[in-house]
PDB file of C-alpha atoms in Angstrom:
ATOM      1  CA  GLN X 151      13.167  76.859  22.577  1.00  0.00           C
ATOM      2  CA  PRO X 152      11.049  79.004  25.077  1.00  0.00           C
ATOM      3  CA  LEU X 153      14.199  79.515  27.121  1.00  0.00           C
ATOM      4  CA  SER X 154      16.073  80.493  23.979  1.00  0.00           C
ATOM      5  CA  LYS X 155      13.499  83.246  23.335  1.00  0.00           C
ATOM      6  CA  LEU X 156      14.194  84.710  26.795  1.00  0.00           C
ATOM      7  CA  ASP X 157      17.862  84.538  26.304  1.00  0.00           C
ATOM      8  CA  ALA X 158      18.145  82.034  29.050  1.00  0.00           C
ATOM      9  CA  LEU X 159      19.720  79.440  26.758  1.00  0.00           C
ATOM     10  CA  SER X 160      22.347  79.932  23.987  1.00  0.00           C
ATOM     11  CA  GLN X 161      21.794  78.947  20.473  1.00  0.00           C
ATOM     12  CA  ARG X 162      24.516  76.385  20.807  1.00  0.00           C
ATOM     13  CA  GLU X 163      22.901  74.731  23.751  1.00  0.00           C
ATOM     14  CA  LEU X 164      19.549  74.770  21.862  1.00  0.00           C
ATOM     15  CA  ASP X 165      21.012  73.152  18.743  1.00  0.00           C
ATOM     16  CA  ALA X 166      22.603  70.451  20.920  1.00  0.00           C
ATOM     17  CA  ALA X 167      19.269  69.773  22.749  1.00  0.00           C
ATOM     18  CA  VAL X 168      17.474  69.497  19.418  1.00  0.00           C
ATOM     19  CA  ALA X 169      20.047  67.062  18.012  1.00  0.00           C
ATOM     20  CA  ALA X 170      19.775  64.959  21.193  1.00  0.00           C
ATOM     21  CA  ASP X 171      15.972  64.822  20.830  1.00  0.00           C
ATOM     22  CA  ALA X 172      16.192  63.742  17.248  1.00  0.00           C
ATOM     23  CA  ALA X 173      18.764  61.083  18.110  1.00  0.00           C
ATOM     24  CA  THR X 174      16.621  59.753  20.913  1.00  0.00           C
ATOM     25  CA  ALA X 175      13.566  59.577  18.538  1.00  0.00           C
ATOM     26  CA  ALA X 176      15.624  57.735  16.093  1.00  0.00           C
ATOM     27  CA  GLN X 177      16.708  55.261  18.752  1.00  0.00           C
ATOM     28  CA  VAL X 178      13.036  54.688  19.754  1.00  0.00           C
ATOM     29  CA  ARG X 179      12.099  54.018  16.153  1.00  0.00           C
ATOM     30  CA  ALA X 180      14.954  51.607  15.782  1.00  0.00           C
ATOM     31  CA  ALA X 181      13.962  49.770  19.079  1.00  0.00           C
ATOM     32  CA  GLN X 182      10.390  49.602  17.861  1.00  0.00           C
ATOM     33  CA  ALA X 183      11.584  48.100  14.474  1.00  0.00           C
ATOM     34  CA  ALA X 184      13.719  45.628  16.434  1.00  0.00           C
ATOM     35  CA  VAL X 185      10.642  44.585  18.469  1.00  0.00           C
ATOM     36  CA  ARG X 186       8.550  44.046  15.320  1.00  0.00           C
ATOM     37  CA  THR X 187      11.469  42.016  13.804  1.00  0.00           C
ATOM     38  CA  ALA X 188      11.691  39.902  17.034  1.00  0.00           C
ATOM     39  CA  GLU X 189       7.894  39.337  17.013  1.00  0.00           C
ATOM     40  CA  LEU X 190       8.033  38.192  13.271  1.00  0.00           C
ATOM     41  CA  ASN X 191      10.929  35.842  13.970  1.00  0.00           C
ATOM     42  CA  LEU X 192       9.059  34.515  17.026  1.00  0.00           C
ATOM     43  CA  GLY X 193       6.126  33.737  14.769  1.00  0.00           C
ATOM     44  CA  TYR X 194       8.485  31.773  12.476  1.00  0.00           C
ATOM     45  CA  THR X 195       9.289  29.408  15.397  1.00  0.00           C
ATOM     46  CA  GLU X 196       5.934  27.837  14.940  1.00  0.00           C
ATOM     47  CA  VAL X 197       5.289  25.921  11.658  1.00  0.00           C
ATOM     48  CA  HIS X 198       1.653  25.424  10.628  1.00  0.00           C
ATOM     49  CA  ALA X 199       0.949  22.739   8.063  1.00  0.00           C
ATOM     50  CA  PRO X 200      -1.007  24.088   4.988  1.00  0.00           C
ATOM     51  CA  ILE X 201      -2.953  20.750   4.816  1.00  0.00           C
ATOM     52  CA  ASP X 202      -4.383  18.158   7.157  1.00  0.00           C
ATOM     53  CA  GLY X 203      -2.563  14.930   7.228  1.00  0.00           C
ATOM     54  CA  VAL X 204      -0.007  12.713   8.973  1.00  0.00           C
ATOM     55  CA  MET X 205       3.474  13.958   9.899  1.00  0.00           C
ATOM     56  CA  SER X 206       6.451  11.794   9.148  1.00  0.00           C
ATOM     57  CA  ARG X 207       9.611  11.478  11.401  1.00  0.00           C
ATOM     58  CA  ALA X 208      11.174  14.762  12.565  1.00  0.00           C
ATOM     59  CA  GLN X 209      14.429  15.518  10.877  1.00  0.00           C
ATOM     60  CA  ILE X 210      15.523  18.211  13.445  1.00  0.00           C
ATOM     61  CA  ARG X 211      15.693  18.024  17.261  1.00  0.00           C
ATOM     62  CA  ILE X 212      14.669  20.904  19.639  1.00  0.00           C
ATOM     63  CA  GLY X 213      17.630  23.254  19.734  1.00  0.00           C
ATOM     64  CA  GLY X 214      18.997  22.284  16.329  1.00  0.00           C
ATOM     65  CA  LEU X 215      20.127  24.909  13.846  1.00  0.00           C
ATOM     66  CA  VAL X 216      18.022  25.346  10.816  1.00  0.00           C
ATOM     67  CA  THR X 217      18.265  27.523   7.727  1.00  0.00           C
ATOM     68  CA  ALA X 218      15.244  29.141   6.168  1.00  0.00           C
ATOM     69  CA  TYR X 219      14.150  27.416   2.930  1.00  0.00           C
ATOM     70  CA  THR X 220      16.920  24.789   2.993  1.00  0.00           C
ATOM     71  CA  THR X 221      16.512  22.677   6.140  1.00  0.00           C
ATOM     72  CA  LEU X 222      13.823  19.936   5.838  1.00  0.00           C
ATOM     73  CA  LEU X 223      11.996  19.678   9.176  1.00  0.00           C
ATOM     74  CA  THR X 224       9.600  16.905   8.351  1.00  0.00           C
ATOM     75  CA  THR X 225       7.119  15.822   5.679  1.00  0.00           C
ATOM     76  CA  VAL X 226       3.327  16.001   5.999  1.00  0.00           C
ATOM     77  CA  TYR X 227       1.274  13.482   4.005  1.00  0.00           C
ATOM     78  CA  GLN X 228      -2.389  14.171   3.141  1.00  0.00           C
ATOM     79  CA  THR X 229      -4.430  11.128   3.994  1.00  0.00           C
ATOM     80  CA  ASP X 230      -7.974  11.924   2.993  1.00  0.00           C
ATOM     81  CA  PRO X 231      -8.490  11.973   0.160  1.00  0.00           C
ATOM     82  CA  MET X 232      -5.657   9.936  -1.263  1.00  0.00           C
ATOM     83  CA  TYR X 233      -4.456   9.787  -4.836  1.00  0.00           C
ATOM     84  CA  VAL X 234      -3.633   6.609  -6.768  1.00  0.00           C
ATOM     85  CA  ASN X 235      -1.178   7.071  -9.662  1.00  0.00           C
ATOM     86  CA  PHE X 236      -0.855   4.529 -12.415  1.00  0.00           C
ATOM     87  CA  SER X 237      -0.396   4.330 -16.168  1.00  0.00           C
ATOM     88  CA  ILE X 238      -2.357   2.674 -18.943  1.00  0.00           C
ATOM     89  CA  GLY X 239      -0.880   1.413 -22.298  1.00  0.00           C
ATOM     90  CA  GLU X 240      -1.486   3.282 -25.522  1.00  0.00           C
ATOM     91  CA  LEU X 241      -3.494   0.327 -26.928  1.00  0.00           C
ATOM     92  CA  ARG X 242      -5.687   0.261 -23.901  1.00  0.00           C
ATOM     93  CA  LEU X 243      -6.153   4.018 -24.174  1.00  0.00           C
ATOM     94  CA  LEU X 244      -7.359   3.652 -27.815  1.00  0.00           C
ATOM     95  CA  GLN X 245      -9.810   0.818 -26.691  1.00  0.00           C
ATOM     96  CA  LEU X 246     -11.123   3.033 -23.950  1.00  0.00           C
ATOM     97  CA  GLN X 247     -11.530   5.958 -26.381  1.00  0.00           C
ATOM     98  CA  ARG X 248     -13.472   3.859 -28.831  1.00  0.00           C
ATOM     99  CA  GLU X 249     -15.629   2.456 -26.082  1.00  0.00           C
ATOM    100  CA  LEU X 250     -16.518   5.994 -24.752  1.00  0.00           C
ATOM    101  CA  GLY X 251     -16.767   7.464 -28.187  1.00  0.00           C
ATOM    102  CA  ARG X 252     -14.581  10.390 -27.239  1.00  0.00           C
ATOM    103  CA  PRO X 253     -11.157  11.008 -25.616  1.00  0.00           C
ATOM    104  CA  PRO X 254     -11.172  10.494 -21.936  1.00  0.00           C
ATOM    105  CA  ASP X 255      -9.943  13.719 -20.268  1.00  0.00           C
ATOM    106  CA  GLN X 256     -10.682  16.068 -17.310  1.00  0.00           C
ATOM    107  CA  ARG X 257     -13.618  17.616 -19.243  1.00  0.00           C
ATOM    108  CA  ASN X 258     -15.079  14.278 -20.330  1.00  0.00           C
ATOM    109  CA  PRO X 259     -14.090  11.830 -17.675  1.00  0.00           C
ATOM    110  CA  SER X 260     -14.997   8.177 -17.845  1.00  0.00           C
ATOM    111  CA  ARG X 261     -18.085   7.496 -15.682  1.00  0.00           C
ATOM    112  CA  ARG X 262     -16.956   3.936 -15.059  1.00  0.00           C
ATOM    113  CA  ALA X 263     -16.245   2.884 -11.565  1.00  0.00           C
ATOM    114  CA  PHE X 264     -12.655   2.419 -10.496  1.00  0.00           C
ATOM    115  CA  HIS X 265     -11.938  -0.063  -7.760  1.00  0.00           C
ATOM    116  CA  VAL X 266      -8.874  -0.036  -5.513  1.00  0.00           C
ATOM    117  CA  LEU X 267      -7.658  -3.354  -4.011  1.00  0.00           C
ATOM    118  CA  LEU X 268      -5.129  -3.568  -1.109  1.00  0.00           C
ATOM    119  CA  ALA X 269      -2.161  -5.957  -0.980  1.00  0.00           C
ATOM    120  CA  ASP X 270      -4.354  -8.804   0.576  1.00  0.00           C
ATOM    121  CA  GLY X 271      -6.851  -8.558  -2.123  1.00  0.00           C
ATOM    122  CA  GLU X 272      -9.506  -6.697  -0.098  1.00  0.00           C
ATOM    123  CA  GLU X 273     -11.356  -4.052  -2.066  1.00  0.00           C
ATOM    124  CA  ILE X 274     -11.817  -0.575  -0.425  1.00  0.00           C
ATOM    125  CA  GLN X 275     -15.526  -0.067  -0.353  1.00  0.00           C
ATOM    126  CA  THR X 276     -15.488   3.565  -1.449  1.00  0.00           C
ATOM    127  CA  PRO X 277     -15.060   3.621  -5.253  1.00  0.00           C
ATOM    128  CA  ALA X 278     -12.345   5.899  -6.739  1.00  0.00           C
ATOM    129  CA  ARG X 279     -13.028   8.634  -9.143  1.00  0.00           C
ATOM    130  CA  LEU X 280     -10.933   9.798 -12.122  1.00  0.00           C
ATOM    131  CA  ASP X 281      -9.051  12.865 -11.064  1.00  0.00           C
ATOM    132  CA  PHE X 282      -6.357  13.521 -13.731  1.00  0.00           C
ATOM    133  CA  ILE X 283      -5.264  12.279 -17.135  1.00  0.00           C
ATOM    134  CA  ASP X 284      -1.965  13.405 -18.636  1.00  0.00           C
ATOM    135  CA  ALA X 285      -2.046  15.239 -21.869  1.00  0.00           C
ATOM    136  CA  ALA X 286       0.810  13.413 -23.535  1.00  0.00           C
ATOM    137  CA  VAL X 287       1.912   9.705 -23.878  1.00  0.00           C
ATOM    138  CA  ASP X 288       5.278   8.931 -22.263  1.00  0.00           C
ATOM    139  CA  LEU X 289       7.548   8.155 -25.309  1.00  0.00           C
ATOM    140  CA  LYS X 290       9.766   5.899 -23.216  1.00  0.00           C
ATOM    141  CA  THR X 291       7.025   3.605 -22.059  1.00  0.00           C
ATOM    142  CA  ASP X 292       4.103   4.306 -24.469  1.00  0.00           C
ATOM    143  CA  THR X 293       1.872   4.776 -21.502  1.00  0.00           C
ATOM    144  CA  LEU X 294      -0.451   7.640 -20.245  1.00  0.00           C
ATOM    145  CA  ALA X 295      -0.292   8.746 -16.655  1.00  0.00           C
ATOM    146  CA  VAL X 296      -3.673   8.506 -14.885  1.00  0.00           C
ATOM    147  CA  ARG X 297      -4.517   9.638 -11.283  1.00  0.00           C
ATOM    148  CA  LEU X 298      -7.548   8.564  -9.187  1.00  0.00           C
ATOM    149  CA  ALA X 299      -8.850  10.216  -6.075  1.00  0.00           C
ATOM    150  CA  ILE X 300     -10.425   8.063  -3.285  1.00  0.00           C
ATOM    151  CA  ALA X 301     -11.742   8.763   0.206  1.00  0.00           C
ATOM    152  CA  ASN X 302      -9.478   7.316   3.007  1.00  0.00           C
ATOM    153  CA  SER X 303     -11.450   7.931   6.159  1.00  0.00           C
ATOM    154  CA  LYS X 304     -10.456   4.545   7.608  1.00  0.00           C
ATOM    155  CA  GLN X 305      -6.774   5.270   6.925  1.00  0.00           C
ATOM    156  CA  LEU X 306      -6.310   2.028   4.962  1.00  0.00           C
ATOM    157  CA  LEU X 307      -4.076   3.811   2.407  1.00  0.00           C
ATOM    158  CA  ARG X 308      -0.647   5.295   3.169  1.00  0.00           C
ATOM    159  CA  ALA X 309       1.740   7.429   0.927  1.00  0.00           C
ATOM    160  CA  GLY X 310       3.890   5.207  -1.224  1.00  0.00           C
ATOM    161  CA  GLN X 311       1.652   2.103  -0.837  1.00  0.00           C
ATOM    162  CA  TYR X 312       1.195  -0.216  -3.795  1.00  0.00           C
ATOM    163  CA  VAL X 313      -2.437  -1.111  -4.682  1.00  0.00           C
ATOM    164  CA  LYS X 314      -4.160  -2.804  -7.562  1.00  0.00           C
ATOM    165  CA  VAL X 315      -6.735  -0.832  -9.694  1.00  0.00           C
ATOM    166  CA  SER X 316      -9.558  -2.523 -11.616  1.00  0.00           C
ATOM    167  CA  VAL X 317     -12.201  -0.796 -13.755  1.00  0.00           C
ATOM    168  CA  GLU X 318     -15.538  -2.095 -15.136  1.00  0.00           C
ATOM    169  CA  THR X 319     -15.390  -2.096 -18.924  1.00  0.00           C
ATOM    170  CA  ALA X 320     -17.990  -2.982 -21.420  1.00  0.00           C
ATOM    171  CA  ALA X 321     -18.005  -6.781 -22.256  1.00  0.00           C
ATOM    172  CA  PRO X 322     -16.886  -7.352 -25.826  1.00  0.00           C
ATOM    173  CA  SER X 323     -19.665  -8.816 -27.806  1.00  0.00           C
ATOM    174  CA  ASP X 324     -17.496 -11.597 -29.249  1.00  0.00           C
ATOM    175  CA  ALA X 325     -14.297 -12.070 -27.186  1.00  0.00           C
ATOM    176  CA  LEU X 326     -11.858 -14.957 -27.650  1.00  0.00           C
ATOM    177  CA  LEU X 327     -10.412 -16.309 -24.290  1.00  0.00           C
ATOM    178  CA  ILE X 328      -7.469 -18.557 -23.669  1.00  0.00           C
ATOM    179  CA  PRO X 329      -5.888 -19.597 -20.307  1.00  0.00           C
ATOM    180  CA  GLN X 330      -3.267 -17.094 -19.186  1.00  0.00           C
ATOM    181  CA  ARG X 331      -0.715 -19.938 -18.733  1.00  0.00           C
ATOM    182  CA  ALA X 332      -0.771 -20.424 -22.455  1.00  0.00           C
ATOM    183  CA  VAL X 333       0.637 -17.061 -23.182  1.00  0.00           C
ATOM    184  CA  GLN X 334       4.418 -16.636 -23.405  1.00  0.00           C
ATOM    185  CA  GLU X 335       6.354 -13.350 -23.215  1.00  0.00           C
ATOM    186  CA  LEU X 336       9.530 -12.544 -25.020  1.00  0.00           C
ATOM    187  CA  GLN X 337      10.981  -9.054 -25.426  1.00  0.00           C
ATOM    188  CA  ASP X 338       7.851  -7.296 -24.722  1.00  0.00           C
ATOM    189  CA  LYS X 339       5.873  -9.499 -27.120  1.00  0.00           C
ATOM    190  CA  ASN X 340       3.253 -12.187 -26.481  1.00  0.00           C
ATOM    191  CA  PHE X 341       2.982 -15.393 -28.407  1.00  0.00           C
ATOM    192  CA  VAL X 342       1.271 -18.718 -28.031  1.00  0.00           C
ATOM    193  CA  TRP X 343       1.857 -22.313 -29.501  1.00  0.00           C
ATOM    194  CA  VAL X 344      -0.852 -23.598 -31.759  1.00  0.00           C
ATOM    195  CA  VAL X 345      -1.313 -26.911 -33.467  1.00  0.00           C
ATOM    196  CA  GLY X 346      -1.002 -26.551 -37.209  1.00  0.00           C
ATOM    197  CA  GLY X 347      -2.964 -28.596 -39.760  1.00  0.00           C
ATOM    198  CA  ASP X 348      -0.066 -31.092 -40.007  1.00  0.00           C
ATOM    199  CA  GLY X 349      -0.201 -31.770 -36.272  1.00  0.00           C
ATOM    200  CA  LYS X 350       2.946 -29.818 -35.538  1.00  0.00           C
ATOM    201  CA  ALA X 351       3.629 -26.943 -33.087  1.00  0.00           C
ATOM    202  CA  GLN X 352       3.557 -23.338 -34.577  1.00  0.00           C
ATOM    203  CA  GLN X 353       4.472 -20.221 -32.824  1.00  0.00           C
ATOM    204  CA  ARG X 354       1.858 -17.463 -33.279  1.00  0.00           C
ATOM    205  CA  ASP X 355       2.319 -13.864 -32.131  1.00  0.00           C
ATOM    206  CA  VAL X 356      -0.814 -12.578 -30.398  1.00  0.00           C
ATOM    207  CA  THR X 357      -2.089  -9.126 -29.040  1.00  0.00           C
ATOM    208  CA  MET X 358      -3.610  -9.509 -25.557  1.00  0.00           C
ATOM    209  CA  GLY X 359      -6.439  -7.639 -24.126  1.00  0.00           C
ATOM    210  CA  PRO X 360      -7.883  -7.495 -20.472  1.00  0.00           C
ATOM    211  CA  ARG X 361      -7.617 -10.376 -18.245  1.00  0.00           C
ATOM    212  CA  VAL X 362     -10.849 -12.167 -17.181  1.00  0.00           C
ATOM    213  CA  GLY X 363     -10.343 -14.458 -14.113  1.00  0.00           C
ATOM    214  CA  ALA X 364      -7.741 -17.102 -15.099  1.00  0.00           C
ATOM    215  CA  ASP X 365      -8.153 -16.358 -18.790  1.00  0.00           C
ATOM    216  CA  TRP X 366      -7.018 -13.598 -21.202  1.00  0.00           C
ATOM    217  CA  ILE X 367      -8.919 -11.963 -23.968  1.00  0.00           C
ATOM    218  CA  VAL X 368      -7.032 -12.303 -27.381  1.00  0.00           C
ATOM    219  CA  GLU X 369      -7.492  -9.269 -29.576  1.00  0.00           C
ATOM    220  CA  MET X 370      -5.364 -10.242 -32.528  1.00  0.00           C
ATOM    221  CA  GLY X 371      -3.542 -13.293 -33.728  1.00  0.00           C
ATOM    222  CA  LEU X 372      -5.972 -16.182 -33.133  1.00  0.00           C
ATOM    223  CA  ALA X 373      -9.328 -17.145 -34.530  1.00  0.00           C
ATOM    224  CA  ALA X 374     -12.197 -19.357 -33.240  1.00  0.00           C
ATOM    225  CA  GLY X 375     -11.241 -23.007 -33.881  1.00  0.00           C
ATOM    226  CA  ASP X 376      -7.502 -22.619 -33.444  1.00  0.00           C
ATOM    227  CA  THR X 377      -6.013 -25.246 -31.207  1.00  0.00           C
ATOM    228  CA  VAL X 378      -3.922 -23.569 -28.548  1.00  0.00           C
ATOM    229  CA  ILE X 379      -1.302 -25.579 -26.647  1.00  0.00           C
ATOM    230  CA  VAL X 380      -1.626 -24.888 -22.882  1.00  0.00           C
ATOM    231  CA  ASP X 381       0.812 -27.402 -21.146  1.00  0.00           C
ATOM    232  CA  GLY X 382       4.350 -28.336 -21.835  1.00  0.00           C
ATOM    233  CA  VAL X 383       4.967 -25.250 -23.892  1.00  0.00           C
ATOM    234  CA  GLN X 384       8.495 -24.776 -22.442  1.00  0.00           C
ATOM    235  CA  LYS X 385       9.714 -27.840 -24.366  1.00  0.00           C
ATOM    236  CA  LEU X 386       8.176 -26.964 -27.715  1.00  0.00           C
ATOM    237  CA  LYS X 387       9.972 -25.947 -30.859  1.00  0.00           C
ATOM    238  CA  PRO X 388       8.541 -24.954 -34.256  1.00  0.00           C
ATOM    239  CA  GLY X 389       7.677 -28.170 -36.105  1.00  0.00           C
ATOM    240  CA  THR X 390       7.471 -30.395 -33.020  1.00  0.00           C
ATOM    241  CA  PRO X 391       4.883 -33.090 -33.359  1.00  0.00           C
ATOM    242  CA  VAL X 392       2.065 -32.623 -30.860  1.00  0.00           C
ATOM    243  CA  ASP X 393      -0.327 -35.108 -29.393  1.00  0.00           C
ATOM    244  CA  THR X 394      -3.309 -33.109 -28.132  1.00  0.00           C
ATOM    245  CA  ALA X 395      -6.767 -33.533 -26.744  1.00  0.00           C
ATOM    246  CA  GLN X 396      -8.739 -31.258 -29.039  1.00  0.00           C
ATOM    247  CA  GLN X 397     -10.193 -28.292 -27.148  1.00  0.00           C
ATOM    248  CA  PRO X 398     -10.431 -25.606 -29.808  1.00  0.00           C
ATOM    249  CA  ALA X 399     -10.759 -22.079 -28.528  1.00  0.00           C
ATOM    250  CA  VAL X 400     -14.253 -20.653 -28.890  1.00  0.00           C
ATOM    251  CA  ALA X 401     -15.520 -17.183 -28.763  1.00  0.00           C
ATOM    252  CA  LYS X 402     -16.995 -16.473 -25.236  1.00  0.00           C
ATOM    253  CA  ARG X 403     -18.414 -13.602 -23.476  1.00  0.00           C
ATOM    254  CA  PRO X 404     -16.597 -12.671 -20.312  1.00  0.00           C
ATOM    255  CA  SER X 405     -18.572 -12.668 -17.109  1.00  0.00           C
TER     256      SER X 405
END
């Protein structure tokens, strides 16, 4: 432009120089944008897990082609704390609610201690705490989903592992116990064989409660003094004469 004012440069040459300068500046901006894009893409080559845990087997080898949001690289499992998912029956839920005097939910969780047992029967020393109770009963199974949280600093638990859960409940003031082997199951119903007043076998439908050692609490269907047949039940039919050693079921307090 100074040369143009001195008539040392034609207007045409000035316009060409200005256009070339603008084009060069645009190329610089495009190159800078390409650098930023390359830096961003380079950052995507490092994947940082959002949680602490253990990584499963890698699904892609170095140099493999991956597509954003579609290719699974691996799976990271949180290990501490761990969550134990299980379901409780609708009847047990009602019992727990009556026992607590209120519905068990996240705002009013049960204060009872939950114990988690491994496959070999060993109990994890750290007690679990109630973490989640579903809001609705599953119509297909008549059960309610429950989740416990438990510390796993010793890494005894792994994702997908099966465990047993026990919970301390209030002992019934007057519970009726029978041996578990006396209870038969048929089409999701429980029944036992009892000796009627005529000395013959009768089938009796029963509603069972929690297990206590080798016994089972009977909630409905039997009364103290009923004679329950424990052995040889597979051969029984209604009306079969029975010779028994009288051992009437009596009300007991579970230990």
